[in-house]
Short mmCIF file of C-alpha atoms in Angstrom, two decimals:
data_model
loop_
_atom_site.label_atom_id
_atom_site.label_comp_id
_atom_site.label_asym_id
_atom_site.label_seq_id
_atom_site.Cartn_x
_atom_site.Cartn_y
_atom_site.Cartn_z
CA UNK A 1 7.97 9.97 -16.60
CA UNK A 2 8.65 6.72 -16.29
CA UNK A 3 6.24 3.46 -15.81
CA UNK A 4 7.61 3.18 -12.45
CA UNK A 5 6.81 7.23 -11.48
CA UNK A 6 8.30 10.41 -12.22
CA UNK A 7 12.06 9.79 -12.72
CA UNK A 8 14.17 12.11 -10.86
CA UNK A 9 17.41 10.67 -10.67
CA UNK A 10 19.81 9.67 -13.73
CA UNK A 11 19.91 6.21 -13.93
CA UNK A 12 23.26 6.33 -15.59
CA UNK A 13 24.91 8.05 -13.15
CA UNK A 14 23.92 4.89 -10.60
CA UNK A 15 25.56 2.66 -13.59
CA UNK A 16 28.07 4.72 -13.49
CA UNK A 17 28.70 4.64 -9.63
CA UNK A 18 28.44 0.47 -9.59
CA UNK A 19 31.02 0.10 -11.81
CA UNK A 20 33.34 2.24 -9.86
CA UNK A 21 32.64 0.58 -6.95
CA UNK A 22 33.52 -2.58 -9.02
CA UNK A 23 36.27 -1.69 -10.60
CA UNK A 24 37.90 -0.53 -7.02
CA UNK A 25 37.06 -4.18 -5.47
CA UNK A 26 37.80 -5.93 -8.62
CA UNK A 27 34.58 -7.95 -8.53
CA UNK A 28 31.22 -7.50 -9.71
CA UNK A 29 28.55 -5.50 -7.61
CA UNK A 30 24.88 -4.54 -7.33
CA UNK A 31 22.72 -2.10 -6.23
CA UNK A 32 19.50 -2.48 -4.33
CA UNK A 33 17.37 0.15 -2.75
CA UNK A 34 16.31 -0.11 1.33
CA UNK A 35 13.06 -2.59 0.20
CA UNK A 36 15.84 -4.26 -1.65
CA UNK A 37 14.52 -3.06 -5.28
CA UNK A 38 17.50 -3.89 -8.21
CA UNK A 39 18.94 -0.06 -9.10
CA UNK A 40 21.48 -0.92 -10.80
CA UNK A 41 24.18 -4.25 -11.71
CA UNK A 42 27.29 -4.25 -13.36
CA UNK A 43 28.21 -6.67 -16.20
CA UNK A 44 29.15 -10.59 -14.23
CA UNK A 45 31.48 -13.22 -16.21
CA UNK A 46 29.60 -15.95 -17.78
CA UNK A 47 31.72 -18.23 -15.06
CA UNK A 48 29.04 -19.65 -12.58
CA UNK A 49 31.23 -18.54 -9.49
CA UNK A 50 30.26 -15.31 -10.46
CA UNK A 51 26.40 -15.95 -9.70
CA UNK A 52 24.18 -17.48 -6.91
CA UNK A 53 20.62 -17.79 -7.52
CA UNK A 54 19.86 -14.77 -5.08
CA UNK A 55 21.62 -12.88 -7.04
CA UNK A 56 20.51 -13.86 -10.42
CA UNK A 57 17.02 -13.63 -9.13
CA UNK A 58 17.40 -10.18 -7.93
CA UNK A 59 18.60 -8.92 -11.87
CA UNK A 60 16.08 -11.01 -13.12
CA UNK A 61 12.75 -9.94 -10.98
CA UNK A 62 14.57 -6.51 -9.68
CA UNK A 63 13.45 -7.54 -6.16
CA UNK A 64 13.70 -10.52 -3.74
CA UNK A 65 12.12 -12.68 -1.16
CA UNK A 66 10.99 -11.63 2.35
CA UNK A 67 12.96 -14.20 3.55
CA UNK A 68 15.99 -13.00 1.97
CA UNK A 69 15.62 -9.90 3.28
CA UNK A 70 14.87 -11.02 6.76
CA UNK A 71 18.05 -13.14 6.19
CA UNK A 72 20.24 -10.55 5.24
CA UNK A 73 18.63 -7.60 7.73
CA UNK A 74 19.38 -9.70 10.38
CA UNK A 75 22.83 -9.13 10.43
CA UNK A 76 21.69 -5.75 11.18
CA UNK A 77 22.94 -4.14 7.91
CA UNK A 78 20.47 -0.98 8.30
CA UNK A 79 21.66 0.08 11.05
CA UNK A 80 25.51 -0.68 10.13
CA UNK A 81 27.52 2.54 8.97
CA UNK A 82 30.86 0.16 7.34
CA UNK A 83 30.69 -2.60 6.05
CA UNK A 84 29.34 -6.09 6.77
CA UNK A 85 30.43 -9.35 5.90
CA UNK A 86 27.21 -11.62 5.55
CA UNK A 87 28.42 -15.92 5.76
CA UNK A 88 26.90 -18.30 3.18
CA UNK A 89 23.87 -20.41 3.33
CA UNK A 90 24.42 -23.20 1.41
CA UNK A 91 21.06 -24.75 2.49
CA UNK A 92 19.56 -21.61 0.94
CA UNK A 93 21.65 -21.08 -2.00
CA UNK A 94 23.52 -17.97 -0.85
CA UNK A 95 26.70 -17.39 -1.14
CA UNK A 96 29.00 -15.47 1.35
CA UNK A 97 28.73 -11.60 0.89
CA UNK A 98 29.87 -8.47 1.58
CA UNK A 99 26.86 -5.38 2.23
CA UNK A 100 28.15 -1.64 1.74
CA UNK A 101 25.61 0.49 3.13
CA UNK A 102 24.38 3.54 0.94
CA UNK A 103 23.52 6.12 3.64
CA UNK A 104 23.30 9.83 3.94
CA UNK A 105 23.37 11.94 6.96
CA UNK A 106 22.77 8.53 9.09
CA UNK A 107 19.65 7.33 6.85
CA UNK A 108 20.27 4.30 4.95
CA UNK A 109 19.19 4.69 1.26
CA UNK A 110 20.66 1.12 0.06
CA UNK A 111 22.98 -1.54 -0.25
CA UNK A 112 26.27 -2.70 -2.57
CA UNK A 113 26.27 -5.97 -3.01
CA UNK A 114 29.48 -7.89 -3.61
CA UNK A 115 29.81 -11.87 -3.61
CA UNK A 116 32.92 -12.14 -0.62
CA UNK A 117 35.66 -14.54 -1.90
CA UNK A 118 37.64 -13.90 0.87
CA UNK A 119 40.23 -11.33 -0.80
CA UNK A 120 41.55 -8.18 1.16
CA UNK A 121 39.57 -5.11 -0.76
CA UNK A 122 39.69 -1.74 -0.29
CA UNK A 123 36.40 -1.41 1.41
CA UNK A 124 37.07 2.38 2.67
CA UNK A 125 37.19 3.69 -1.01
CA UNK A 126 34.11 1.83 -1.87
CA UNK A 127 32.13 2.94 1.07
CA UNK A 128 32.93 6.46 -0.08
CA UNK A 129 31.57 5.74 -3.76
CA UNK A 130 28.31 4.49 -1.48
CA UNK A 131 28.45 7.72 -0.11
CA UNK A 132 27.85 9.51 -3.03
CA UNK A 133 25.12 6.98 -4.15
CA UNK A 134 23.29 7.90 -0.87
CA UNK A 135 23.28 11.30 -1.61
CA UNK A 136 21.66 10.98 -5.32
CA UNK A 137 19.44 8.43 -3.33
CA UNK A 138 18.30 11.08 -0.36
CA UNK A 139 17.48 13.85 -3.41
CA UNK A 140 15.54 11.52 -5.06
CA UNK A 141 13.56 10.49 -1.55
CA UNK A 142 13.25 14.74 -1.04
CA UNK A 143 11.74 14.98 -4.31
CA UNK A 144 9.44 12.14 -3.54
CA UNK A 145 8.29 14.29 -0.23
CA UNK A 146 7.63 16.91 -1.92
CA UNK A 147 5.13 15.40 -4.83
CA UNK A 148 3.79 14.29 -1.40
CA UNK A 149 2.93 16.86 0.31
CA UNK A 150 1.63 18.09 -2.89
CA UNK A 151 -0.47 15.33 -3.43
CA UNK A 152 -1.52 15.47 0.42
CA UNK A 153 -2.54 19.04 0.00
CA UNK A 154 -4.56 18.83 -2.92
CA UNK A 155 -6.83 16.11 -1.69
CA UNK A 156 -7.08 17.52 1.59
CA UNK A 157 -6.43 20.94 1.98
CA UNK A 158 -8.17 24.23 1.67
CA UNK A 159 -8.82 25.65 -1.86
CA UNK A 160 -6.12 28.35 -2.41
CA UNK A 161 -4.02 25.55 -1.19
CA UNK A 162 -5.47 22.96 -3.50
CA UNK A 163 -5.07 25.40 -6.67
CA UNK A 164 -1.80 25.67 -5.86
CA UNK A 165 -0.78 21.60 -5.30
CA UNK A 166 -2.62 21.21 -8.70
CA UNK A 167 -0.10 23.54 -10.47
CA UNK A 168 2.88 22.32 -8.76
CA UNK A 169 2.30 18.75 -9.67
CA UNK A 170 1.00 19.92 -12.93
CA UNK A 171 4.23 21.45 -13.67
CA UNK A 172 6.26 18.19 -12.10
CA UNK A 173 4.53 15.87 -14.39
CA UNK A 174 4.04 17.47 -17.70
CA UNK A 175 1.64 16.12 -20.07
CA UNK A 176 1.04 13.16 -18.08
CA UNK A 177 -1.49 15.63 -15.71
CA UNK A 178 -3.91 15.19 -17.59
CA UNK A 179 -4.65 11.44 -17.18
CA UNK A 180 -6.40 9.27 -17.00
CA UNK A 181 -5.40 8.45 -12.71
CA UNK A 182 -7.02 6.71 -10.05
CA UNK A 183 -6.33 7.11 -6.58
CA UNK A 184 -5.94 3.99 -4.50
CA UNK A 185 -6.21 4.19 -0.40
CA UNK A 186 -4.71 1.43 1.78
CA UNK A 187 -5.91 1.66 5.23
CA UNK A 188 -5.17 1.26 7.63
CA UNK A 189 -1.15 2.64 7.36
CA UNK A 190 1.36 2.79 10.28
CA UNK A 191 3.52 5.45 10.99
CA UNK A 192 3.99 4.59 14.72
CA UNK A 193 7.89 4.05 13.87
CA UNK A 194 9.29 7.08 11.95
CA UNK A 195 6.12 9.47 12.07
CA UNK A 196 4.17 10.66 9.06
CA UNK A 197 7.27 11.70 7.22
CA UNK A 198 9.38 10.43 4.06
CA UNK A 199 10.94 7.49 5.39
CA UNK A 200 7.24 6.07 6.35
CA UNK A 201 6.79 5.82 2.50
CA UNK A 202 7.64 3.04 0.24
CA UNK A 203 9.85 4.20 -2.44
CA UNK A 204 7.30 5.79 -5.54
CA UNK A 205 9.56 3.99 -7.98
CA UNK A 206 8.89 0.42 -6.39
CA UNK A 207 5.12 0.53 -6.89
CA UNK A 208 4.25 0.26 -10.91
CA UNK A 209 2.75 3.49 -12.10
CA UNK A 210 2.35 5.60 -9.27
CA UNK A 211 3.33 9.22 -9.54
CA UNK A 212 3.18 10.35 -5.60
CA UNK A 213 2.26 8.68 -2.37
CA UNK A 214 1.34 10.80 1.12
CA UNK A 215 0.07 9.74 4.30
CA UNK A 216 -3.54 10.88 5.42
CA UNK A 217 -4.03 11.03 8.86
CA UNK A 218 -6.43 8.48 10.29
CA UNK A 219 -7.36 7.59 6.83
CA UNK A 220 -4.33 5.70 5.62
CA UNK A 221 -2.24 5.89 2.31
CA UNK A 222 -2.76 7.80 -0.65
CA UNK A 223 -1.13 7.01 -3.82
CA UNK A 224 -1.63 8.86 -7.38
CA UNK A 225 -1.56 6.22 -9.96
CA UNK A 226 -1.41 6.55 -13.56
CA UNK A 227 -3.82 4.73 -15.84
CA UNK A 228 -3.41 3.69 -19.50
CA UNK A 229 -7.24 4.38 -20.24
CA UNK A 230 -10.29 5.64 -18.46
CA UNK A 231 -11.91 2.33 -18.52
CA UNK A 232 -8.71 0.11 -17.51
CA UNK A 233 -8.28 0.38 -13.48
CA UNK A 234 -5.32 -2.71 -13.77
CA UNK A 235 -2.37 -0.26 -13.01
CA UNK A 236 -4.31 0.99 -9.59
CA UNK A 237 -4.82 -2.78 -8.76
CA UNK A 238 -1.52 -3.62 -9.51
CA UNK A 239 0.14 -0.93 -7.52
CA UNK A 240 -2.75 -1.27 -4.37
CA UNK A 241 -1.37 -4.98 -4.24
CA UNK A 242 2.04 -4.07 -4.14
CA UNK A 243 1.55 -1.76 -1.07
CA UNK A 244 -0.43 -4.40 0.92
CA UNK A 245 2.51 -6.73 0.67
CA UNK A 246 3.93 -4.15 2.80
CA UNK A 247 4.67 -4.64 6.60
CA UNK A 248 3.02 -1.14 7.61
CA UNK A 249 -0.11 -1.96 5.72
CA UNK A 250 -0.57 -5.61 7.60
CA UNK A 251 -4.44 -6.39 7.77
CA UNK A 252 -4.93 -3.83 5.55
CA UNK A 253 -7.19 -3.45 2.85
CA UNK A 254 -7.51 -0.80 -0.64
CA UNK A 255 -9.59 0.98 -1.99
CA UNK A 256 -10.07 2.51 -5.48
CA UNK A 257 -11.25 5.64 -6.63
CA UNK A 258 -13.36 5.91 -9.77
CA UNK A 259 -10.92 7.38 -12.38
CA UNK A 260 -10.14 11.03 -13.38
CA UNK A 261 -8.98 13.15 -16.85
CA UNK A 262 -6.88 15.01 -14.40
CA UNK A 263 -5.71 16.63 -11.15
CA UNK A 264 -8.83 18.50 -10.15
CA UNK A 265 -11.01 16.63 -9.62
CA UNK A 266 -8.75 14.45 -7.07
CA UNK A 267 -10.48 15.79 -3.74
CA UNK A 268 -13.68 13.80 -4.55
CA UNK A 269 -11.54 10.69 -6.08
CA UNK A 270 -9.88 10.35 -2.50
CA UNK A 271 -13.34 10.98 -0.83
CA UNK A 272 -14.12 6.99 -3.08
CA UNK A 273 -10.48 5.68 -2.56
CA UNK A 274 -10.79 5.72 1.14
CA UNK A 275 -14.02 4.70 1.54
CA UNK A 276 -14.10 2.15 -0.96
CA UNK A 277 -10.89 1.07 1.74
CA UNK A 278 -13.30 1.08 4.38
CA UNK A 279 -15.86 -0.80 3.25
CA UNK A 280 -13.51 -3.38 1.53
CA UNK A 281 -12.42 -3.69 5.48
CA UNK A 282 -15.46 -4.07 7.04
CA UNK A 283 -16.91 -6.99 4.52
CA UNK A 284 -14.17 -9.01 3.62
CA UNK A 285 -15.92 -10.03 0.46
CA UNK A 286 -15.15 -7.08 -0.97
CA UNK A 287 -11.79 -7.07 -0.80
CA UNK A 288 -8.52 -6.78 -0.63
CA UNK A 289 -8.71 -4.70 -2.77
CA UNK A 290 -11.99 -2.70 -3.53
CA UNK A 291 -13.23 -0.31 -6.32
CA UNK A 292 -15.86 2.30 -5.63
CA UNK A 293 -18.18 1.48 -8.19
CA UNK A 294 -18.07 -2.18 -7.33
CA UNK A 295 -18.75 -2.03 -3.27
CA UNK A 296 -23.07 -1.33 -3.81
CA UNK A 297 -24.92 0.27 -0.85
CA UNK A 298 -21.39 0.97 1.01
CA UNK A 299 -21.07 4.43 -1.51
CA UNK A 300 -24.19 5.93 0.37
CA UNK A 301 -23.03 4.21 3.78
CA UNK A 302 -19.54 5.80 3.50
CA UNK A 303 -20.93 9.34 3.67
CA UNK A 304 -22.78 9.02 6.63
CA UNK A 305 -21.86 10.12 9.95
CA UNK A 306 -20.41 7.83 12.36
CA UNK A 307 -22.39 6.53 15.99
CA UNK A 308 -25.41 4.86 13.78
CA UNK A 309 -29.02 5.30 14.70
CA UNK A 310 -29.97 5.10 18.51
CA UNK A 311 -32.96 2.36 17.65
CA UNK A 312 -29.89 0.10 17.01
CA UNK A 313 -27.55 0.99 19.77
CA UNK A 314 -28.80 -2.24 22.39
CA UNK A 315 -28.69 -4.45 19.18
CA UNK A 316 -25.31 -4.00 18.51
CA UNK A 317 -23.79 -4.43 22.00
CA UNK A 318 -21.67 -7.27 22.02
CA UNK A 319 -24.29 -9.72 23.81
CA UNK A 320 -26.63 -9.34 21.00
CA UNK A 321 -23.73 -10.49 18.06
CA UNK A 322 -26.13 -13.48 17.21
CA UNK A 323 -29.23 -11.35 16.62
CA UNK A 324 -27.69 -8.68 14.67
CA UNK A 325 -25.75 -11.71 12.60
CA UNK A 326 -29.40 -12.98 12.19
CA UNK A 327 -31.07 -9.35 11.31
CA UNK A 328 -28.61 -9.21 8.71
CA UNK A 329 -28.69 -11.89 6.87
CA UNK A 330 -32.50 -11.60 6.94
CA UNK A 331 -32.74 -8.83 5.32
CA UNK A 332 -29.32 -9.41 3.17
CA UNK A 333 -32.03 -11.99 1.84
CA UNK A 334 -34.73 -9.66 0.89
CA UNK A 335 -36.94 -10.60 3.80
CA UNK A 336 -37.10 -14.10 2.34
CA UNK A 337 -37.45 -16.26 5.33
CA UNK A 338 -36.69 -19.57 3.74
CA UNK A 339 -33.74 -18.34 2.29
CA UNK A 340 -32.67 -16.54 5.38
CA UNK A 341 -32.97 -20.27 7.85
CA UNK A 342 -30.93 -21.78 4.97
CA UNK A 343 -28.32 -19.45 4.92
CA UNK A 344 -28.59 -19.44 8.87
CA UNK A 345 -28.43 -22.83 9.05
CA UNK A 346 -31.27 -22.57 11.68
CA UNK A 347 -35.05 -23.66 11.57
CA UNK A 348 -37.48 -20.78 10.28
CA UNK A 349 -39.30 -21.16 13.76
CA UNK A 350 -35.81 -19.99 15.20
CA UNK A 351 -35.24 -17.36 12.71
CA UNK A 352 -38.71 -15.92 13.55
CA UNK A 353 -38.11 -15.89 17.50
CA UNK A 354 -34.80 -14.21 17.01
CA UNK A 355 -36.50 -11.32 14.68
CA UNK A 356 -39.30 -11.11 17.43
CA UNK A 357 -36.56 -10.39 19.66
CA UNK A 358 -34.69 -8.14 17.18
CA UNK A 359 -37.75 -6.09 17.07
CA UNK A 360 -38.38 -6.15 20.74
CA UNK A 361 -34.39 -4.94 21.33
CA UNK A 362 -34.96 -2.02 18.63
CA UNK A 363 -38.88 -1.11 18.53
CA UNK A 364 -38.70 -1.62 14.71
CA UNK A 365 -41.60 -3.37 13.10
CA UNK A 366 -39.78 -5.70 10.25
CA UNK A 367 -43.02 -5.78 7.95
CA UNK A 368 -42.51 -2.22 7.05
CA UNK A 369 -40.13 -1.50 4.71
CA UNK A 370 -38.61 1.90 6.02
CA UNK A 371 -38.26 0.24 9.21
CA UNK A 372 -36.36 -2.35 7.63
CA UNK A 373 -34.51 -0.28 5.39
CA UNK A 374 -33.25 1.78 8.48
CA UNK A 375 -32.17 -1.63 10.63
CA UNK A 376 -30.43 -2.87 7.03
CA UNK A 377 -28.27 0.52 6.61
CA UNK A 378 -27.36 0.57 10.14
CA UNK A 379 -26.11 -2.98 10.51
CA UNK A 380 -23.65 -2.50 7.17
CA UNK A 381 -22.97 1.03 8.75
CA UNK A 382 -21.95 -0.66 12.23
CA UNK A 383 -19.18 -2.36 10.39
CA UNK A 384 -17.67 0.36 9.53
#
């Protein structure tokens, strides 16, 4: 396994395939995955016509910009099936180019890049070289389904199902079951477009560290991520940050699970991960990105079932924002009224009419401290 994921393609045969492709056209070409992830580059004279800084930035950081991938999908490369010559940008820095599409059976895996000079190629014998690139590409994507539903299965389903996810995956990543892994939940996670299947996931290689991803519905993403040491949760940060850049994860936030020796214990780490996500969504402070051991009175909240307490219910209609804003940070302030008006920017006369009210609204007496402990729980538990 790689630091990237499992690897489950050769990378050599991809070099290999690149330099076919260039030594057909006679000019030096690229590989990039759909999210536009450097596969593979072949070997570019030292002459500067030979570069732009797109594509130097691309070898150099293995990715690019958004906005030169918005520029380039908008002459509607993923949907093209020959290909598509791309004009320059000198404002930009990019150079004219020519896009072969990488698909298989209609699904575009990828893109050959070659810099257009404006010389006749044989385009038809590259795009059949791409052809063969897409089909390493969709086994690799299959294989990435299947650690999936693996993955899926053994934080979700039933027990004789479970036992036998754990083995699978055991068996898929060798000694590297054992640990240490975190599991990270980003939530929320669309799917509206292609359905909870394979081509709703990013590619596992493009997010550092992770050994599967799935989609859990109405809970969000999953992802299995590696860690170098029990204590040291950087790789599951790194690769929760890299999924939020994502479109289908806009507004999103992650969550972390505590970390694990091994697979099977993962049920319970995904039971953290996502609500570590939700609680890192409903209080913004916590997040983007939020750890389970770091998000206080939400691991108790998490748990509980959802509609809240009735006492509560007229409080937290939509007329009463301003006295459930006040309640809150009240008691967020240990029943300190002084502290409490500060924070409210209001005078403690005010503060102590709008608890009057608060009380009248819920029949809760705020001098006793179950009383208050029930208002406090249900107020973080509404955002939620």
């Amino acid at each position: 396994m790689s630091d990237n994921g499992p690897v489950r393609g050769d990378y050599s045969e991809y070099q290999e395939l690149v330099d076919e492709v260039s030594a057909l056209l006679g000019a030096p070409a690229t590989l990039e995955d759909r999210d536009f992830r450097l596969i593979a580059f072949c070997a570019h004279d030292s002459d500067a016509g030979a570069m732009d800084p797109i594509r130097t930035r691309s070898i150099l950081t293995r990715g690019s910009t958004a906005e030169v991938r918005a520029w380039f999908e908008g002459f509607g490369i993923a949907r093209a099936q020959a290909p598509v010559r791309i004009p320059a940008d000198p404002q930009a820095g990019i150079r004219a180019r020519i896009c072969l599409p990488v698909r298989h059976r209609g699904v575009v895996y990828g893109y050959v890049w070659l810099l257009d000079d404006g010389q006749a190629r044989p385009l038809g014998a590259a795009m059949a070289v791409a052809a063969r690139i897409g089909t390493l590409l969709a086994a690799e994507a299959r294989a990435g389904a299947d650690l999936g539903r693996e993955l899926l299965a053994l934080i979700t389903g039933p027990r004789e199902r479970r036992e036998t996810a754990e083995y699978v995956l055991r068996a898929t990543l060798g000694r590297a079951a054992d640990g240490p892994f975190a599991l990270v939940c980003v939530s929320p996670w669309d799917t509206a477009d292609t359905g909870e299947d394979a081509d709703a996931l990013p590619d596992v290689r493009g997010v550092p560290g992770t050994a599967a991803l799935c989609t859990v519905r109405d809970e969000g993403l999953a992802a299995l991520v590696r860690l170098r040491a029990q204590d040291v949760v950087t790789p599951a940060r790194t690769a929760a940050a890299r999924l939020l850049e994502s479109s289908r994860a806009a507004r999103g936030a992650a969550g972390i699970s505590e970390p694990r020796s091994g697979l099977g214990e993962l049920a319970d780490a995904w039971r953290e991960a996502s609500g570590a996500a939700r609680a890192a969504r409903a209080q913004p402070k916590l997040g983007p990105v939020a750890q389970w051991s770091q998000i206080g009175p939400y691991r108790l909240l998490t748990g509980l079932p959802t509609g809240g307490d009735r006492s509560v219910a007229e409080l937290l209609r939509p007329a009463h924002a301003e006295l459930a804003h006040t309640a809150e940070v009240f008691l967020d302030c240990a029943g300190q009224a002084s502290r409490a008006a500060a924070a409210l920017a209001i005078h403690r006369q005010t503060l102590y009419y709008r608890l009057s009210r608060v009380e009248r609204l819920t029949g809760l007496d705020l001098d006793e401290g179950e009383d208050r402990l029930l208002l406090h729980m249900a107020l973080k538990s509404a955002r939620l």
